CSV table of C-alpha atoms in Angstrom, one decimal:
chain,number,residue,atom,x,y,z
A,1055,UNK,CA,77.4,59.1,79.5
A,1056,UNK,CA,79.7,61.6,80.7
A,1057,UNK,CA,78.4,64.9,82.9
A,1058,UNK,CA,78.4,68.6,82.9
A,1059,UNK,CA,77.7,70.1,86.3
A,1060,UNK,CA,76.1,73.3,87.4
A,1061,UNK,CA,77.2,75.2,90.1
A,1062,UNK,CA,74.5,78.4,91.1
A,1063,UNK,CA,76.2,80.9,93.3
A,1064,UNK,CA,73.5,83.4,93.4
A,1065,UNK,CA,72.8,86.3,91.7
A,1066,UNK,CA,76.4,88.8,91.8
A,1067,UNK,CA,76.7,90.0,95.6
A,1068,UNK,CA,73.5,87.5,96.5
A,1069,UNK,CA,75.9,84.3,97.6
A,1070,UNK,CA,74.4,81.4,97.7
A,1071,UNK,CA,77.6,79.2,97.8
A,1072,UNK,CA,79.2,77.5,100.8
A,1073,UNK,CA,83.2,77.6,101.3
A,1074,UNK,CA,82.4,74.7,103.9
A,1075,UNK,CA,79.9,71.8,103.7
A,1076,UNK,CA,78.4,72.4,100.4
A,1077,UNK,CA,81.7,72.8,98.8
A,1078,UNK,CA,83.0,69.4,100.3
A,1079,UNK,CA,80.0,67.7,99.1
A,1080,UNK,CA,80.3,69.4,95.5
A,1081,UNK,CA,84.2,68.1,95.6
A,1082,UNK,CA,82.8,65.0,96.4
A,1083,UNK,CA,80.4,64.1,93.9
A,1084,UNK,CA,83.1,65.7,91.2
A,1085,UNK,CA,85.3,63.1,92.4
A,1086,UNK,CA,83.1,60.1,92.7
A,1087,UNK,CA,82.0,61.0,88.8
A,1088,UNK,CA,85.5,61.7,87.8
A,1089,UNK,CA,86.8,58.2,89.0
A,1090,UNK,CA,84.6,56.6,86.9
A,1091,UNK,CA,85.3,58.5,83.6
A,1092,UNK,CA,82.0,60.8,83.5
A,1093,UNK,CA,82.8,64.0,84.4
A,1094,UNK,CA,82.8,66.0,81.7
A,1095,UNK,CA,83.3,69.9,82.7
A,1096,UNK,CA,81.5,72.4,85.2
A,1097,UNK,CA,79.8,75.2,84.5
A,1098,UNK,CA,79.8,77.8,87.6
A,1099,UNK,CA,78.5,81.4,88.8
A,1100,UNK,CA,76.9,83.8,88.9
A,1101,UNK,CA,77.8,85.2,92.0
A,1102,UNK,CA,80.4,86.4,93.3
A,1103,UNK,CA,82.2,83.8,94.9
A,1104,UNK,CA,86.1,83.8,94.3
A,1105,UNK,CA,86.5,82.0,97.2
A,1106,UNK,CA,84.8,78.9,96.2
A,1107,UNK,CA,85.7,79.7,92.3
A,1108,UNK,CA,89.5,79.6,93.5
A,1109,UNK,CA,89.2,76.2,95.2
A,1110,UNK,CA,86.8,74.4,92.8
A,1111,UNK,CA,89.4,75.7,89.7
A,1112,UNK,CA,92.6,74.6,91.6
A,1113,UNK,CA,91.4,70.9,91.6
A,1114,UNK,CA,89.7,70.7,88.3
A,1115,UNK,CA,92.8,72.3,86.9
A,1116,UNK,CA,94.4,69.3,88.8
A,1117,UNK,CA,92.2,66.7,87.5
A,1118,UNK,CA,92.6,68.5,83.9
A,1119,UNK,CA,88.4,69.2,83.6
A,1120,UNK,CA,87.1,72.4,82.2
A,1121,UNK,CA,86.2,74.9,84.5
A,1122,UNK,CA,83.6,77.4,82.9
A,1123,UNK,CA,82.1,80.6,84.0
A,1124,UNK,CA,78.6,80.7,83.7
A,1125,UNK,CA,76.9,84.3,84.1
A,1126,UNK,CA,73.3,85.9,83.2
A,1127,UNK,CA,73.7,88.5,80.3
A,1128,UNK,CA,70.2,90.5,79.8
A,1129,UNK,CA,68.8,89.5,83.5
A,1130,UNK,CA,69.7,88.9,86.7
A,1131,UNK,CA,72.9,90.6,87.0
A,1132,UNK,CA,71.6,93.9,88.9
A,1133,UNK,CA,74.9,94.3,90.8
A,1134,UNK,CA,77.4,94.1,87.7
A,1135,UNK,CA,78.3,97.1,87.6
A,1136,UNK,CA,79.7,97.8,91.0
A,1137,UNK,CA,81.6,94.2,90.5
A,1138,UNK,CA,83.1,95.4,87.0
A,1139,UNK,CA,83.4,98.9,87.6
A,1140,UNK,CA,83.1,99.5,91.3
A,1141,UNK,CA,80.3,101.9,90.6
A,1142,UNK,CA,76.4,102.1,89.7
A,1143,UNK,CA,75.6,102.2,86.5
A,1144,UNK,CA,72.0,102.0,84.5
A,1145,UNK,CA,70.5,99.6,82.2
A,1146,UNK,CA,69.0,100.6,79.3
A,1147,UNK,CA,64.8,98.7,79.8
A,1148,UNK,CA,63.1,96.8,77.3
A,1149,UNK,CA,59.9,97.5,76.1
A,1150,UNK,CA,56.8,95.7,75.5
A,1151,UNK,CA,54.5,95.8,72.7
A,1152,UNK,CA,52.4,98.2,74.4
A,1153,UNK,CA,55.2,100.6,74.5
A,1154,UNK,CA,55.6,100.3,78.3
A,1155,UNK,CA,58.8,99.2,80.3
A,1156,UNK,CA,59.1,95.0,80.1
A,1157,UNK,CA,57.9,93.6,83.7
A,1158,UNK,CA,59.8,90.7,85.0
A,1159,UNK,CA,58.9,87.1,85.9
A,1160,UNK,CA,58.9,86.7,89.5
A,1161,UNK,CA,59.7,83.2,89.8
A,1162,UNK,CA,61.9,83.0,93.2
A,1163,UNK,CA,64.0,85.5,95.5
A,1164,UNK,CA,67.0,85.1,93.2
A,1165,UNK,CA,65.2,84.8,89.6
A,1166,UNK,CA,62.9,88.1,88.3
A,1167,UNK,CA,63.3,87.3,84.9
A,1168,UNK,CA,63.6,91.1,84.0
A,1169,UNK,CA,65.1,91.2,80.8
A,1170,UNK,CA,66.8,94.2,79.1
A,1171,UNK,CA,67.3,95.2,75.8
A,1172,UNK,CA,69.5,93.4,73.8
A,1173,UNK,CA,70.5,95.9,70.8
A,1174,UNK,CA,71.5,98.4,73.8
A,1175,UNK,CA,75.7,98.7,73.6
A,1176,UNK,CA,75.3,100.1,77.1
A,1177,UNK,CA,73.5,96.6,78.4
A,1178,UNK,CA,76.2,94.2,76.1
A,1179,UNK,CA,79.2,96.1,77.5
A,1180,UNK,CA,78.3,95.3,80.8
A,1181,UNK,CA,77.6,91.7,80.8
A,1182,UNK,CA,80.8,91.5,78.7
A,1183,UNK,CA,82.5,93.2,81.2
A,1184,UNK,CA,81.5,91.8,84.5
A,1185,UNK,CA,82.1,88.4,82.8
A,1186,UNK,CA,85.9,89.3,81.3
A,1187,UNK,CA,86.5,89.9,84.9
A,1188,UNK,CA,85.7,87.2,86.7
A,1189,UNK,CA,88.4,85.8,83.6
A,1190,UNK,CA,91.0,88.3,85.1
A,1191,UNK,CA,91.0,87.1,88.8
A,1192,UNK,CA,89.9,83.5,88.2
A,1193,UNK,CA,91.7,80.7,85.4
A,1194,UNK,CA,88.3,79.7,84.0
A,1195,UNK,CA,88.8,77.7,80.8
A,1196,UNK,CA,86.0,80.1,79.6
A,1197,UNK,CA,82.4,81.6,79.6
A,1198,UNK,CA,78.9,80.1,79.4
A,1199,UNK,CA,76.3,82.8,78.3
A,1200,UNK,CA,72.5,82.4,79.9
A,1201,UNK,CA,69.5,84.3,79.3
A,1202,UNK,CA,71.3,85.8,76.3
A,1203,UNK,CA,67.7,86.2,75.2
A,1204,UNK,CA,64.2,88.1,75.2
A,1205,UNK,CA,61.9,87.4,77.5
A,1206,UNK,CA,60.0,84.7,75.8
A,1207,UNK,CA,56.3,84.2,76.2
A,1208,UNK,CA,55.3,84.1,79.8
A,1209,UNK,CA,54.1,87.4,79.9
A,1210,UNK,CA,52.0,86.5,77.4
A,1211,UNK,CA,51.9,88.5,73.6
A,1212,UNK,CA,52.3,91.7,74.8
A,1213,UNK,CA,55.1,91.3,77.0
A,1214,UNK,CA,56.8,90.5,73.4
A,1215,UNK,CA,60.0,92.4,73.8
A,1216,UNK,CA,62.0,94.9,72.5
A,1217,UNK,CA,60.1,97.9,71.2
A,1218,UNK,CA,62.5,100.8,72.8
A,1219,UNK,CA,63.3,103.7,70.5
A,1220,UNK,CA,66.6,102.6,69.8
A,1221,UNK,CA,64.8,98.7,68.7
A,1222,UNK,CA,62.1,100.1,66.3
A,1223,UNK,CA,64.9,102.4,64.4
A,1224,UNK,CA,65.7,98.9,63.9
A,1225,UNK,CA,63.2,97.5,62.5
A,1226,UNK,CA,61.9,100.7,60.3
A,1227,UNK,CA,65.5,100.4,58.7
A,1228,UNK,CA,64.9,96.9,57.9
A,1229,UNK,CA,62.1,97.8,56.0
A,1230,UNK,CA,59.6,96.5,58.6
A,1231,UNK,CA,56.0,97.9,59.5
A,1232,UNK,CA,56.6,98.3,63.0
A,1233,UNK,CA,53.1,99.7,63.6
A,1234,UNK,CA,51.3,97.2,61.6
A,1235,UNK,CA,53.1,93.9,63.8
A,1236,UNK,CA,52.1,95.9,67.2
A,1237,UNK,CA,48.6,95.6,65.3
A,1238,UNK,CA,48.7,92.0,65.3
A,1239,UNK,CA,50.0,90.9,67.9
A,1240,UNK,CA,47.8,93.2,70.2
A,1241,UNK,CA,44.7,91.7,68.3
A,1242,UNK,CA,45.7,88.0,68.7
A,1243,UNK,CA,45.8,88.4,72.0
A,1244,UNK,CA,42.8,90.4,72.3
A,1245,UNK,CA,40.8,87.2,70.3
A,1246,UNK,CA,42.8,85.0,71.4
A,1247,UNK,CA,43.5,83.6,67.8
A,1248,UNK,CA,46.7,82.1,67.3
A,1249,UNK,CA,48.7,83.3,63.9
A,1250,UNK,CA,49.0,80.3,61.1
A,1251,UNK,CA,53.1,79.7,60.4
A,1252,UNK,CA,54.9,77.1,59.6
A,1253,UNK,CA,57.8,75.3,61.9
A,1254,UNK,CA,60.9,74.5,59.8
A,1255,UNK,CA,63.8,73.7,61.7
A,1256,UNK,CA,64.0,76.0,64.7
A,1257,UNK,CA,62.3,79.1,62.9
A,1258,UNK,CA,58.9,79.9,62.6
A,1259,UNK,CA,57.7,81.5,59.1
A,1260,UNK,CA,54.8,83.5,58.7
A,1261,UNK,CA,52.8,84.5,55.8
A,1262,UNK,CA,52.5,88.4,56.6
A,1263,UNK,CA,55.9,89.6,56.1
A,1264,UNK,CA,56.5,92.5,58.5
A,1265,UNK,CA,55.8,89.8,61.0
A,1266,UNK,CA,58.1,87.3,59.3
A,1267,UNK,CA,61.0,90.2,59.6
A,1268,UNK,CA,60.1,91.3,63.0
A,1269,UNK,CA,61.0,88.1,64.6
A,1270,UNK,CA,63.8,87.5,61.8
A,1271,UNK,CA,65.1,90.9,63.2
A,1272,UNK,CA,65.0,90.0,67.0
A,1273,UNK,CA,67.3,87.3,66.6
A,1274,UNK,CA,69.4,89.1,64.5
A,1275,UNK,CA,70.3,91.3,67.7
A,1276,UNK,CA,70.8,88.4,69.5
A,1277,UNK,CA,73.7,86.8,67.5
A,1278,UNK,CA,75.5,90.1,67.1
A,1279,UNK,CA,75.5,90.4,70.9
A,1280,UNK,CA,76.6,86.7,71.2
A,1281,UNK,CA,78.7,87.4,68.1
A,1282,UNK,CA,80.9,90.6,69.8
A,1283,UNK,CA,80.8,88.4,72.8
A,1284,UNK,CA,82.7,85.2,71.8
A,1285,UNK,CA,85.2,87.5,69.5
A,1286,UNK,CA,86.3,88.5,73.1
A,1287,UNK,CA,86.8,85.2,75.0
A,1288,UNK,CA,88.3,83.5,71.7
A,1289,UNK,CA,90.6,86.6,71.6
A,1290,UNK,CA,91.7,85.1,75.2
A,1291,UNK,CA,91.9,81.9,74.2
A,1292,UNK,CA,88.9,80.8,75.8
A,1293,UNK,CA,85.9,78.6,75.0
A,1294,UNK,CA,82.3,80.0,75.2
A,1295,UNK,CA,78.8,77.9,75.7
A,1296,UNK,CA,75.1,79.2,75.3
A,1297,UNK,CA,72.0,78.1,77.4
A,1298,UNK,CA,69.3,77.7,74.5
A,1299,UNK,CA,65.5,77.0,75.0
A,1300,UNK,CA,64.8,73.9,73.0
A,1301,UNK,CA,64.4,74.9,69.5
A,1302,UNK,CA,60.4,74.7,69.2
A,1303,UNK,CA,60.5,77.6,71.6
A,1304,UNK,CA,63.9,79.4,70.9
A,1305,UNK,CA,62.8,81.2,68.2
A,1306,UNK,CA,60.3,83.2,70.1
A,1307,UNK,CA,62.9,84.3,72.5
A,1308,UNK,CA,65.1,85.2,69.9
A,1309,UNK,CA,67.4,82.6,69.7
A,1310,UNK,CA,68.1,80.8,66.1
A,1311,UNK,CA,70.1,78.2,67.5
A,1312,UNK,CA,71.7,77.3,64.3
A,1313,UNK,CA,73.5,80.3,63.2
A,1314,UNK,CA,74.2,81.2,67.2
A,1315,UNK,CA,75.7,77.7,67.2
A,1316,UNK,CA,78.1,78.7,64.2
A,1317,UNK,CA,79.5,81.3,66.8
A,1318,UNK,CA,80.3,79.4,69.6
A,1319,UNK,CA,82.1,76.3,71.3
A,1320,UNK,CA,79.2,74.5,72.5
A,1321,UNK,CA,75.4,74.8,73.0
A,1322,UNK,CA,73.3,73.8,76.1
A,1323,UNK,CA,69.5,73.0,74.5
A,1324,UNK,CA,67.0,72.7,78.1
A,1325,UNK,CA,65.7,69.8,76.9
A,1326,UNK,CA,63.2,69.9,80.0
A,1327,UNK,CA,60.6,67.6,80.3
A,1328,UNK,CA,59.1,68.0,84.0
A,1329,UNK,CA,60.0,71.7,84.3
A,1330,UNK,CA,56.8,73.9,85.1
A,1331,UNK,CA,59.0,77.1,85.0
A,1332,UNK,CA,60.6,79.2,82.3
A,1333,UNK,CA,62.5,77.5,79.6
A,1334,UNK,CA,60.8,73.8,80.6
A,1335,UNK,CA,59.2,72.5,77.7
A,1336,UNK,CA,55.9,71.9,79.6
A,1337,UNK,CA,55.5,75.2,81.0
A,1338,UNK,CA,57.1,77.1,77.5
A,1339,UNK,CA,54.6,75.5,74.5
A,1340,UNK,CA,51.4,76.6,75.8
A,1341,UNK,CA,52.5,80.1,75.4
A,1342,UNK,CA,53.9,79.1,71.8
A,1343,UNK,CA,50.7,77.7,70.7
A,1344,UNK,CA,48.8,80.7,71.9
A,1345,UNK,CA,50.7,82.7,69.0
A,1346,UNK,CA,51.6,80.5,66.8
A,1347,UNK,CA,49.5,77.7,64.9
A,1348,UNK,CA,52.1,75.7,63.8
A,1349,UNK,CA,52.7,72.0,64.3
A,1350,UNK,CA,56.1,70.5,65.8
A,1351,UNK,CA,55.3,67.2,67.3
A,1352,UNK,CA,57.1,66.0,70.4
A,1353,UNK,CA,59.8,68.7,70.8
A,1354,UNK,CA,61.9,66.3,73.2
A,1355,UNK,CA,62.7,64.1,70.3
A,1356,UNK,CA,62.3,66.3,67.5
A,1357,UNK,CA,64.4,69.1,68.3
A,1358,UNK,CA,66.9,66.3,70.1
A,1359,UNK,CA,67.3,64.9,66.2
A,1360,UNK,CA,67.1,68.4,65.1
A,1361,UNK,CA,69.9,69.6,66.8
A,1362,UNK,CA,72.1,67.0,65.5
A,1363,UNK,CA,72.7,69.7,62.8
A,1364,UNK,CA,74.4,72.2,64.6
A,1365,UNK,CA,77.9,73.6,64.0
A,1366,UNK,CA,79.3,72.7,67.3
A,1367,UNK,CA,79.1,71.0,70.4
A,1368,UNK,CA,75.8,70.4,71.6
A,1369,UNK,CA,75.1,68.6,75.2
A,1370,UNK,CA,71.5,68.6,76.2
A,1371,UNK,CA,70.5,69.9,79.5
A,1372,UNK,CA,68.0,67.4,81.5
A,1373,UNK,CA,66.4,67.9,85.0
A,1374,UNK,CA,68.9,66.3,87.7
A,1375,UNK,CA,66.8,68.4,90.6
A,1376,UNK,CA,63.6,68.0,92.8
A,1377,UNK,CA,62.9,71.1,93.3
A,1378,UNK,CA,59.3,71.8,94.6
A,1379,UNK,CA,56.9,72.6,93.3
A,1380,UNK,CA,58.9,73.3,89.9
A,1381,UNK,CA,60.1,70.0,89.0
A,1382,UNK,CA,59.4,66.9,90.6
A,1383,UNK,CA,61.2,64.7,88.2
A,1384,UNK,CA,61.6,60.8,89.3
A,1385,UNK,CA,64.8,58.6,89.6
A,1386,UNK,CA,62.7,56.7,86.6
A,1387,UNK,CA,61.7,59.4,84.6
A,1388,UNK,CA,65.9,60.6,85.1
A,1389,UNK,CA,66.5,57.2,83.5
A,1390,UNK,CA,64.4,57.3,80.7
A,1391,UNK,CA,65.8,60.5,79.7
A,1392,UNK,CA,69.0,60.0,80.0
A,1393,UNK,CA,68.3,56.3,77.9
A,1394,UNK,CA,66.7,58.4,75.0
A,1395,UNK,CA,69.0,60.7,74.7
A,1396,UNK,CA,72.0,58.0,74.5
A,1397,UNK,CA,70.0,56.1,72.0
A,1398,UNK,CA,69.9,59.8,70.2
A,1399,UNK,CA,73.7,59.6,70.0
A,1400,UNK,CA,74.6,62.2,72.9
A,1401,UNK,CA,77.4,61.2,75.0
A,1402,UNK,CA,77.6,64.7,77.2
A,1403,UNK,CA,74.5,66.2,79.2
A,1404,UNK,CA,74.8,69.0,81.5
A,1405,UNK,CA,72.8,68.1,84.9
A,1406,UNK,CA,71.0,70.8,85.6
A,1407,UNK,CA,70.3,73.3,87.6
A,1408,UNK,CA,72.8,72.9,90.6
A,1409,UNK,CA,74.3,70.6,92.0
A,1410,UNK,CA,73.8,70.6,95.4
A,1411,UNK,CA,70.6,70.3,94.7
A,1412,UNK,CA,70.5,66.8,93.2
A,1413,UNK,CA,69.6,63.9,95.7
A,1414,UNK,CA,71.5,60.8,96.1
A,1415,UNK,CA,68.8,58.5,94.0
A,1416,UNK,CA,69.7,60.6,91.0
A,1417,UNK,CA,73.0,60.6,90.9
A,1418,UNK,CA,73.3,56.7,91.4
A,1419,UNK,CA,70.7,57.0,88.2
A,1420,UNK,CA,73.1,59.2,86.1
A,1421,UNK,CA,76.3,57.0,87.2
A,1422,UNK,CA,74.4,54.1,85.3
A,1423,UNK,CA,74.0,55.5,82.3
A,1424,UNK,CA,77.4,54.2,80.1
């Protein structure tokens, strides 16, 4: 099994990274994984950190392993601007099916969860931006795209995103009754009935149509911003990756991992089993079930075989943290997962979230897996 590592630098001007200690011990584990065939790539950022970007590049430049930009597209990045452009600029809000500006997540001091909307050119230009120039000062083999998404369920129905003026347009031109989905998703969660639809690889069909479309429609925005995206870092020669939810919850958070996957290089799935936080599958399905009555048995192994359909690289993400009280995944449970998903036919994971976060037991766990 060969390894993709995550390097989390904080959020833009909020460094989290090291030039000393932690980047040693970061060079360290690269090395001891590298010597023994399974280092695969690193995926690095968001802040900004050209310091540590400029070392870490030099020797996986040396050691010929990718070197990948990782950056936050609709959250997170509150300081882009002033990175890209030297200057302040606004976001453009979501809005929630109430008709009231989205509120975010609050999950740590570096992670809000405060999305923006997507169809907004003002929003994609600057995520494109700020991440074309960390390309300009740093050789990065390419970009990794997260939370190129909605918010997905944890705010429960309402917080269903993106109803701005600019979003229903949108929708009324696609021949959808906006009015009449507010309708129904207000009154399931007001009785706390879930919707009957059916799960069909990665999408979620219902029987009212305007419903159907809406959600069609949301991750139609989506892949045009992932779409104008990758035109740009192909145009540079560049590779480009996506962080996906696992397919049994994508869809809600407007990712159809298929057609995105027909866009880019390579495609992260968080295949998260002990994760109590967005995008783990433990903490995400709940929320799915509350809206939609649809069964999809065990998502770990049926969107693992699922995804064997995509149209490019895919390398599952897996918990390679302890981090309390979010994931308190075992050396043993590590192993099991990294087991399945060999016996799936993956040869490339990405080890997620960072690396100097991963104790010692877990690496000598992921070092056994051949």
């Amino acid at each position: 099994m060969k390894y993709w590592f995550q390097i989390h630098t904080g959020n833009v001007y909020q460094d989290c990274s090291r030039a000393d200690d932690q980047l040693k011990n970061m060079i360290r584990i690269m090395e001891e994984f590298r010597k023994t065939d399974q280092l695969a790539g690193v995926l690095a950022g968001w802040g900004v950190s050209l310091d540590v970007y400029g070392i870490l590049s030099e020797k996986l430049r040396e050691w010929n392993v990718p070197f990948v930009f990782k950056t936050a597209v609709f959250s997170e990045i509150e300081e882009a601007c002033k990175f890209a452009y030297g200057k302040e600029l606004e976001y453009e809000p979501m809005f929630d099916v109430r008709l009231e500006p989205a509120r975010p997540y609050h999950l740590n001091e570096q992670e809000n969860f405060l999305f923006r909307c997507p169809s907004s050119p003002i929003n994609r230009k600057i995520s494109e931006d700020f991440a074309l120039a960390f390309l300009d000062k740093i050789p990065f083999d390419g970009v990794f795209l997260d939370r190129v998404r909605y918010n997905s369920l944890i705010s429960g129905i309402s917080g269903i995103g993106c109803f701005c003026p600019r979003c229903m347009r949108i929708y009324e031109e696609k021949g959808i009754d906006i009015g009449k989905v507010r309708r129904i998703l207000l009154g399931t969660e007001q009785n706390h009935q879930p919707i009957p639809a059916v799960y069909r690889e990665g999408r979620y069909i219902f029987e009212d149509s305007d419903l159907d479309g809406f959600f069609r429609v949301r991750t139609e925005m989506i892949t045009e911003a992932v779409q104008a995206f990758a035109e740009k870092v192909h145009a540079r020669g560049k590779i480009i990756g996506l962080d996906l939810f696992a397919p049994s919850a994508s869809y809600f958070a407007g990712q159809d991992a298929f057609t995105l996957s027909s866009l880019v290089d390579f495609i992260k799935p968080m295949m998260y089993k002990y994760t109590f936080a967005p995008a783990g599958i433990p903490f995400e399905m709940p929320y799915v079930h509350r809206l939609a009555d649809a069964a999809n048995g065990d998502v770990f192994e049926t969107d693992l075989a699922l995804l064997k359909k995509a149209s490019c690289a895919v390398y599952p993400g897996i918990e390679a943290n302890v981090i309390d009280p979010i994931c308190k995944v075992r050396a043993e449970e590590l192993k099991e997962t990294l087991e399945k998903i060999a016996d799936m036919g993956y040869s490339e994971v990405v080890a997620s979230w960072d690396m100097n976060q991963m104790p010692r037991t877990h690496l000598d766990v992921m070092k056994k897996i051949c």
